[in-house]
Short mmCIF file of C-alpha atoms and ligand atoms in Angstrom, two decimals:
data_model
loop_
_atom_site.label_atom_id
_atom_site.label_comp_id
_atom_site.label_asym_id
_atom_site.label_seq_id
_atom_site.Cartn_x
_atom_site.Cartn_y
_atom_site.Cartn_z
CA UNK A 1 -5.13 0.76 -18.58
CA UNK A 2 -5.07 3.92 -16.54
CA UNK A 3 -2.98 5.72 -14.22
CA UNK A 4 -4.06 7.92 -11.44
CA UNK A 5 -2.09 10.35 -10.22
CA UNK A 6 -1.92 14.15 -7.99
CA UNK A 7 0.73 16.18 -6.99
CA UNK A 8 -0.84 16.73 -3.84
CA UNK A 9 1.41 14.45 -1.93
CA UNK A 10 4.77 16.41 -2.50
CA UNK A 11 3.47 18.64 0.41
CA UNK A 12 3.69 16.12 2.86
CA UNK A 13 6.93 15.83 3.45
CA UNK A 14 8.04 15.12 6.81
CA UNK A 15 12.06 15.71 7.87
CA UNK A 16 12.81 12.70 9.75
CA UNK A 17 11.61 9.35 11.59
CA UNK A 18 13.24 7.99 14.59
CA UNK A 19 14.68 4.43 14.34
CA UNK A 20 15.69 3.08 17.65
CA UNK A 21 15.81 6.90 18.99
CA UNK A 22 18.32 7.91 16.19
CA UNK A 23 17.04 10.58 13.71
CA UNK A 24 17.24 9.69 10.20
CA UNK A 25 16.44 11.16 6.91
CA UNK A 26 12.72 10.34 6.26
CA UNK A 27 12.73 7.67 3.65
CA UNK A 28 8.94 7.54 2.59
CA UNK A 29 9.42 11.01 0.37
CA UNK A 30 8.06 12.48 -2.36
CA UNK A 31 11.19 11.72 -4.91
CA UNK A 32 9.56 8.28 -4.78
CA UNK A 33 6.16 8.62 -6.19
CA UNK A 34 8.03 11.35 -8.34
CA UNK A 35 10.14 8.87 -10.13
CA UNK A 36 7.96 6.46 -10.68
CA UNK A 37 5.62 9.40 -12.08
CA UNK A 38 8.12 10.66 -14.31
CA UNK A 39 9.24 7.50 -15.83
CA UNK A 40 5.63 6.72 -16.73
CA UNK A 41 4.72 9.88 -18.08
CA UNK A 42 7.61 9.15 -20.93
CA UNK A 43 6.18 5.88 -21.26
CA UNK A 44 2.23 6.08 -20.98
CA UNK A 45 1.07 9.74 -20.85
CA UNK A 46 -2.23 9.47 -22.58
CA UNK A 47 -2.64 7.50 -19.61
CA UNK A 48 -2.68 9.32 -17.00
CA UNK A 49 -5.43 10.56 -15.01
CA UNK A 50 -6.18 13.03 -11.63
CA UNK A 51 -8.42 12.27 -9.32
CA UNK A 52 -12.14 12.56 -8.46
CA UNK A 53 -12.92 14.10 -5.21
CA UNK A 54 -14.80 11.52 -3.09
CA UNK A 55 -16.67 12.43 0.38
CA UNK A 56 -15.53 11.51 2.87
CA UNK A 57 -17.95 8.89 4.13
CA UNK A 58 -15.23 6.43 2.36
CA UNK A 59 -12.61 7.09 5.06
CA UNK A 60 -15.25 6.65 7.62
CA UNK A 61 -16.48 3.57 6.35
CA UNK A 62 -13.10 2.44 7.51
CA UNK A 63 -11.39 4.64 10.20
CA UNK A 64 -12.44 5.35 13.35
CA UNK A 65 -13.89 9.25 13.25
CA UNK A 66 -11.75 10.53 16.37
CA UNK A 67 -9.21 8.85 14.67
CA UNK A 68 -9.98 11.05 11.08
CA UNK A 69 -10.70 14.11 13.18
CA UNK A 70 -7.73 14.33 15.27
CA UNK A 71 -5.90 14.06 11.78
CA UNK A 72 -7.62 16.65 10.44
CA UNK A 73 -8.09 19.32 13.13
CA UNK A 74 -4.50 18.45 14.43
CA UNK A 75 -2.71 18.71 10.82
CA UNK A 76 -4.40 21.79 10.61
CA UNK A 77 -3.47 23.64 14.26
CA UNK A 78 0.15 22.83 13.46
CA UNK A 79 2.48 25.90 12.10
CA UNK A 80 4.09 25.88 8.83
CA UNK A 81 7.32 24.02 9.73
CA UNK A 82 5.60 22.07 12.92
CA UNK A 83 5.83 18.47 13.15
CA UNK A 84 4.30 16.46 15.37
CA UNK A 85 4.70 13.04 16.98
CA UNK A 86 1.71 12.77 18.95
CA UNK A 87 0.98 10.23 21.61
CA UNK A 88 -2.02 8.48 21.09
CA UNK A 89 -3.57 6.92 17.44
CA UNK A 90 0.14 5.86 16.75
CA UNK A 91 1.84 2.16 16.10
CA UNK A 92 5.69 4.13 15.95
CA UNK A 93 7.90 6.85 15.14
CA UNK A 94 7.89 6.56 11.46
CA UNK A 95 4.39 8.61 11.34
CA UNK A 96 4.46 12.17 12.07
CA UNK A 97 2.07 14.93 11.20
CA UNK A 98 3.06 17.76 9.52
CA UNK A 99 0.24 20.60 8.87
CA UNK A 100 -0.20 19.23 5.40
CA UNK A 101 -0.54 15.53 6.23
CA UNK A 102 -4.64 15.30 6.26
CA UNK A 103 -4.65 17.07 2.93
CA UNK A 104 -2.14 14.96 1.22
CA UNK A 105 -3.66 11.68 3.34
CA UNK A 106 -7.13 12.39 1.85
CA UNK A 107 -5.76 13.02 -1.69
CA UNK A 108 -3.93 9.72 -1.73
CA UNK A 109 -7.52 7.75 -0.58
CA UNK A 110 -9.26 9.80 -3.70
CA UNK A 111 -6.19 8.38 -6.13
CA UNK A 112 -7.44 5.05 -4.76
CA UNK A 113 -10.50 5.53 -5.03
CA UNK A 114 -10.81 7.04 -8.30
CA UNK A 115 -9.13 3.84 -9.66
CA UNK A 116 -12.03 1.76 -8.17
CA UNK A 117 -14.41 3.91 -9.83
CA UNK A 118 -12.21 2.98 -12.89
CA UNK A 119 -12.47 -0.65 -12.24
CA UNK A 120 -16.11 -0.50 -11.87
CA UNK A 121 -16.79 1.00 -14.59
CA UNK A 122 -15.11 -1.68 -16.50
CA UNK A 123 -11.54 -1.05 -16.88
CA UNK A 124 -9.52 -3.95 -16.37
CA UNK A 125 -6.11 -2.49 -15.06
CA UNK A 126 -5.77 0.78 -12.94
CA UNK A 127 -2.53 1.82 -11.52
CA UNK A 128 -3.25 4.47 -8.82
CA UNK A 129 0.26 6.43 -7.67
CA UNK A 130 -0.91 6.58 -3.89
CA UNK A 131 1.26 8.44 -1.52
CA UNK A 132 1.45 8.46 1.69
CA UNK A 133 1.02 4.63 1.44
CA UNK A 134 -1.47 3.09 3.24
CA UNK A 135 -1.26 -0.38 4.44
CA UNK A 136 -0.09 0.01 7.70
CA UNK A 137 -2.72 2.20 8.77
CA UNK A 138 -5.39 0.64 11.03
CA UNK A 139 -8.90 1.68 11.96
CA UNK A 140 -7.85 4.03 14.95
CA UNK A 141 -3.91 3.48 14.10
CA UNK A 142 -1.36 5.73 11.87
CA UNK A 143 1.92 3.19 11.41
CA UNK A 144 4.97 2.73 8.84
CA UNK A 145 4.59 6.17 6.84
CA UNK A 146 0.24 5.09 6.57
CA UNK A 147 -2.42 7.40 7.70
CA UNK A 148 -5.45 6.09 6.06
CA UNK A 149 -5.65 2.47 4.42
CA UNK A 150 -6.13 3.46 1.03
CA UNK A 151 -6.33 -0.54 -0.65
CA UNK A 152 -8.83 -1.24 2.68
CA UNK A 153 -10.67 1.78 1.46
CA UNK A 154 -10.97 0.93 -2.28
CA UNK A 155 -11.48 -2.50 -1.69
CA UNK A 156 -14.38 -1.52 0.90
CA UNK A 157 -16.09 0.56 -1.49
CA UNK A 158 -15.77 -2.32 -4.72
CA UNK A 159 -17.07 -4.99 -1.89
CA UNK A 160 -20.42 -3.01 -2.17
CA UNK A 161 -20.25 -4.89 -6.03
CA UNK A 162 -18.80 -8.26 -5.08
CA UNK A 163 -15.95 -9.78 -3.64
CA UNK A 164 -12.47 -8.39 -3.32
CA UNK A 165 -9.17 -10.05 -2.91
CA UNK A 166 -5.98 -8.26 -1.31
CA UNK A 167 -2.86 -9.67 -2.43
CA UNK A 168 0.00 -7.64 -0.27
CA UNK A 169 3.14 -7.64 -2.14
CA UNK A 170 4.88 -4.88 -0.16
CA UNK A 171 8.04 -6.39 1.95
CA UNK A 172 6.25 -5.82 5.23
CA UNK A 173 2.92 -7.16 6.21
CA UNK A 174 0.34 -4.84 5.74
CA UNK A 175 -0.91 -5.69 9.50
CA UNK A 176 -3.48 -2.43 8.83
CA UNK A 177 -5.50 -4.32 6.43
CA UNK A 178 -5.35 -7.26 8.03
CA UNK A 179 -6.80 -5.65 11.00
CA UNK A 180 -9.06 -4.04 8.95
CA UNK A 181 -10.67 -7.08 7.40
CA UNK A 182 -9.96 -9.92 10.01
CA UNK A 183 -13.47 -10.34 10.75
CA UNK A 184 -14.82 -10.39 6.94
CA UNK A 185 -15.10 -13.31 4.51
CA UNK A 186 -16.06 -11.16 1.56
CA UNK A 187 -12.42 -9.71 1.52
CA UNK A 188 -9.80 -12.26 0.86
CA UNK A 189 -6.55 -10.94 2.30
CA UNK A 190 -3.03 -12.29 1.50
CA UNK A 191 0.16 -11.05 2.26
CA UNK A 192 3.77 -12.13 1.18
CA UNK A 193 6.52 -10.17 3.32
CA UNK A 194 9.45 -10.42 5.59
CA UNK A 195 9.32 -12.84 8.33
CA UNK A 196 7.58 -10.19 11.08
CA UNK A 197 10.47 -11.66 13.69
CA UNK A 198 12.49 -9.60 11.96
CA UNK A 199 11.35 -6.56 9.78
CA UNK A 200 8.69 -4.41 10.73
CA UNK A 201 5.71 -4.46 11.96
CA UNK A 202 6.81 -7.80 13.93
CA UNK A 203 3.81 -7.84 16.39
CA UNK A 204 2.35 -9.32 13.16
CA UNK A 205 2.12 -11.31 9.62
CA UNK A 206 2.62 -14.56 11.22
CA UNK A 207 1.35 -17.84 9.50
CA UNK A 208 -1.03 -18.43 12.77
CA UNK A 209 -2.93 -15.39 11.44
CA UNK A 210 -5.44 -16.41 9.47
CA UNK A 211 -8.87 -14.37 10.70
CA UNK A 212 -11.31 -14.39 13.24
CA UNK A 213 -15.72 -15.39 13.03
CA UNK A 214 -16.92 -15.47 10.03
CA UNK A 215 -13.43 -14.16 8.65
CA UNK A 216 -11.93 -17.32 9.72
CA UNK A 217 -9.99 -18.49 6.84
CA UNK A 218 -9.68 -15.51 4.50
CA UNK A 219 -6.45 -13.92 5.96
CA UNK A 220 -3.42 -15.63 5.03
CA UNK A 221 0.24 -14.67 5.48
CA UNK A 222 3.41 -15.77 3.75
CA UNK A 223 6.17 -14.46 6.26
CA UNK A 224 9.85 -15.37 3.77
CA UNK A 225 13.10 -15.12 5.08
CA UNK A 226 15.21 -12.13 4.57
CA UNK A 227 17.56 -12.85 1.62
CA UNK A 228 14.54 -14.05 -0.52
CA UNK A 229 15.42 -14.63 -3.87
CA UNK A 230 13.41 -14.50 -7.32
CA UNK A 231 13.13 -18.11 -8.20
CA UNK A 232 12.27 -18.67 -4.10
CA UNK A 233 8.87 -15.67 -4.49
CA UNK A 234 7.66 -17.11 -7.58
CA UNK A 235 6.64 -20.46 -5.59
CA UNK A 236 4.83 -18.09 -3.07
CA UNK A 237 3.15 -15.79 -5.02
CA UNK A 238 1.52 -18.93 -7.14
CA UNK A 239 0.25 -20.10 -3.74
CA UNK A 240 -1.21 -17.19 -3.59
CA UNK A 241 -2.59 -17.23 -6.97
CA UNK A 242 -4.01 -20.33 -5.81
CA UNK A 243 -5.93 -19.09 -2.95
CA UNK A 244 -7.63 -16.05 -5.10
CA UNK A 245 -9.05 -18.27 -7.38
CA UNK A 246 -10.49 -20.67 -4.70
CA UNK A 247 -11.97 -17.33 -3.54
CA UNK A 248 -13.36 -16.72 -6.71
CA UNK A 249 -13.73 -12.81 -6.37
CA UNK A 250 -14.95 -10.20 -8.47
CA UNK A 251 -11.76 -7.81 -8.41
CA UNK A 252 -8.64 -7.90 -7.05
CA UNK A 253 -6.60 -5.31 -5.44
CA UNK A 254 -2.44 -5.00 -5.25
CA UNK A 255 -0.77 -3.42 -2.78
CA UNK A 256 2.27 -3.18 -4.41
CA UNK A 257 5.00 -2.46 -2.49
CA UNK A 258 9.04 -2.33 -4.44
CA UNK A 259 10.86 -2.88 -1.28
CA UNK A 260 10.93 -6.26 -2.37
CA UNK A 261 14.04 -5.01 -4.62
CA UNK A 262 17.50 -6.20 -3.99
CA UNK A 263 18.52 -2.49 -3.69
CA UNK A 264 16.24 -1.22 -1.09
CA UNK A 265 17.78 0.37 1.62
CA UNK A 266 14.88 -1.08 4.00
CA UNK A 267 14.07 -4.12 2.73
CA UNK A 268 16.11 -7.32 2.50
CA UNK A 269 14.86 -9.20 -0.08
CA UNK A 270 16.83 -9.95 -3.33
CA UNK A 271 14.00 -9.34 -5.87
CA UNK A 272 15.89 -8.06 -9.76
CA UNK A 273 14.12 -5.04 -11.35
CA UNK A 274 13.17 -7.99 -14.34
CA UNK A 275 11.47 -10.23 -12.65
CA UNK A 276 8.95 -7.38 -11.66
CA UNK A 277 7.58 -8.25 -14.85
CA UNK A 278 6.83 -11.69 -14.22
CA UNK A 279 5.17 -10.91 -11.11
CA UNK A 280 2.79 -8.76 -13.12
CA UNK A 281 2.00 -12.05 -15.84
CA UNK A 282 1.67 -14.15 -13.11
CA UNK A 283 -1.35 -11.64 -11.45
CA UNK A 284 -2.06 -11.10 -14.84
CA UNK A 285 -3.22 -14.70 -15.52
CA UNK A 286 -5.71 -14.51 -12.98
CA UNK A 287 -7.39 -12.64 -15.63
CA UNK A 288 -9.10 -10.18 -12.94
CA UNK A 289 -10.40 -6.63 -13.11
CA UNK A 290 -7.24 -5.24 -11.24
CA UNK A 291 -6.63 -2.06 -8.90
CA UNK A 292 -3.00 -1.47 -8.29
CA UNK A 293 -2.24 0.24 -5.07
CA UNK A 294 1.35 2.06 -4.46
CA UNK A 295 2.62 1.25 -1.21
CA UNK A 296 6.36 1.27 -0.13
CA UNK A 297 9.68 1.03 -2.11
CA UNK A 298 12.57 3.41 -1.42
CA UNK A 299 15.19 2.90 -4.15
CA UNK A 300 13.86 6.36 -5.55
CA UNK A 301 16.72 5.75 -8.51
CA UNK A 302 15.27 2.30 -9.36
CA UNK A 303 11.26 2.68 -8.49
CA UNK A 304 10.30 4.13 -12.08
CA UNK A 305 12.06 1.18 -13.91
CA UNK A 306 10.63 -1.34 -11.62
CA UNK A 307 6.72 0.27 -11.71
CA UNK A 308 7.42 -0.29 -15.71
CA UNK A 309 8.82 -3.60 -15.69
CA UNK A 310 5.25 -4.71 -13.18
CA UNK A 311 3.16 -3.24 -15.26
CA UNK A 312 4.50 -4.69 -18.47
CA UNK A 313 3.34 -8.29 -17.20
CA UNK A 314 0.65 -6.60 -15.76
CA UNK A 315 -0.73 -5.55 -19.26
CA UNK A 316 -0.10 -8.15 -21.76
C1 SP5 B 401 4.70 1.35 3.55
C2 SP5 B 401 5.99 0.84 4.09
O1 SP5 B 401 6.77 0.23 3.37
N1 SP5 B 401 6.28 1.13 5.37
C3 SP5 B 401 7.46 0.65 5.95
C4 SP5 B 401 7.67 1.11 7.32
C5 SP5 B 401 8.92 0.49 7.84
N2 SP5 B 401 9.65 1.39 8.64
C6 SP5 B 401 10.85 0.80 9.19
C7 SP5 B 401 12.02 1.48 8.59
C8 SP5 B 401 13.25 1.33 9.42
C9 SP5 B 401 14.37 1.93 8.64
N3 SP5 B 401 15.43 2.38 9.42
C10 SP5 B 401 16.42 1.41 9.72
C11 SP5 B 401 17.74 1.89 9.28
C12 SP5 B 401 18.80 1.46 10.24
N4 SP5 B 401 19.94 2.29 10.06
ZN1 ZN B 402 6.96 -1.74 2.94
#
């Protein structure tokens, strides 16, 4: 198993997001990734990896390229302590550019896709430490602390090899890679979150979602109620299980997400740091060439312990 990791992510590192027009701390920052980092690096150094730099055709293969330039050449015209909240090629207020958000944005998609290369190359577990996260991001649409769709972008590039599943484990529905692959059947996505009536992104995740032409049929959300408990996921996620082996793909991608924790100030499910680990043995007895994709999770304290516990099951 490897782990991919940069430190080019601490530089993004935005003050604030508005909730509701109140300014709060910005949650989605860089203590996370750092925790979960450090508690690995005790754990599993030999294991860890940088990443390649990939061109960026990758992002383009995916995001709209007014959408990539405006990130670029507008992260770049900004002043050292200049934040913006622009107006257009935005879901919300959780997203703002700061002049180092392209750089650390385009870092993140080479952690992802460095893991792919991984994959494809024959490894059968790769853990890539993404941050920002990704899987609120859309084609022309930043959202939910995501810029660019980093599991979209890796699991775009390993379609070129055969067929990818998505299984979304993050608390909220990753509503960017659904839009992403809505219209393709050789990328299964699934998602397991928080009933969309009431956690973010509600405009979507709902069970009536379930892909358009010849993606009819491969998109399929499992909205849960808030208050979700362990024993309550388990019968989920082995639906879910279910579904990726009637799919029968080549690799499978997890956007892991830890706001599923009991402790996350965000979330609201009741997930124990423990049972992390059987998530990872059941994904693990899929017995699939598997790229692990960070998304959100915002206990900083707890994130290291729970990234261990998931990829214990995850390895054995
Ligand atoms: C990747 C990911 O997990 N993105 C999540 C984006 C969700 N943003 C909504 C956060 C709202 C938190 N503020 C509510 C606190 C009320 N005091
Ligand atoms: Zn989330």
């Amino acid at each position: 198993m490897k782990i991919i990791y940069s430190d080019k992510h601490v530089k993004h590192n935005p003050p604030f997001e508005i909730y509701d027009g109140v300014y709060e701390a910005y949650a989605e920052k860089p203590e996370r990734i750092m925790s979960i980092f450090n508690f690995l690096k005790e754990k599993r150094a030999k294991d860890i990896y940088p990443p390649d730099n990939f061109p960026i055709n990758h992002i383009l293969d995916i995001h709209h390229k007014e959408y990539v330039s405006f990130l670029k050449n507008r992260s770049a015209k900004l002043s050292s302590k200049e934040i913006l909240y622009p107006s257009y090629f935005i879901r919300d207020t959780y997203t703002p550019v700061t002049p180092k958000t392209y750089e650390a944005a385009t870092s993140s998609v080479d952690v992802a896709l460095t893991g792919a290369k991984y994959v494809l190359k024959g490894e059968g577990l790769v853990y890539s430490l993404c941050r920002p996260p990704g899987h609120h991001a859309e084609n022309k649409t930043m959202g939910g602390y995501c810029y660019f769709n980093n599991a979209a972008i890796a699991a775009n590039y390993l379609s070129k090899h055969g067929k990818v599943a998505i299984l979304d484990i993050d608390f909220h529905h990753g509503n960017g890679t659904q839009q992403i692959f809505y219209d393709r059947n050789d990328v299964l996505y699934i998602s397991i979150h928080a009933d969309p009536k009431f956690k973010f992104p509600y405009s979507s995740g709902f069970e009536d979602e379930k892909g358009r032409g010849e993606g009819l049929g491969y998109n399929k959300n499992y909205p849960l109620p808030l208050g979700t408990t362990d024993e309550e996921y388990l019968e989920i996620l082995k639906k879910t299980l279910k579904d990726i082996k009637d799919f029968s793909p080549k690799f499978l991608i997890v956007s892991a997400g830890f706001d599923t924790y009991e402790k996350d100030p965000i979330g609201g499910f009741k997930l124990t740091i423990p049972f992390y680990k059987v998530i990872g043995r059941q994904i693990n007895s899929l017995e699939l060439p598997t790229l692990v994709i960070q998304e959100g999770g915002y206990a900083v304290d707890a994130l290291g312990e729970i990234a261990y516990s998931f990829l214990q099951g995850l390895s054995k």
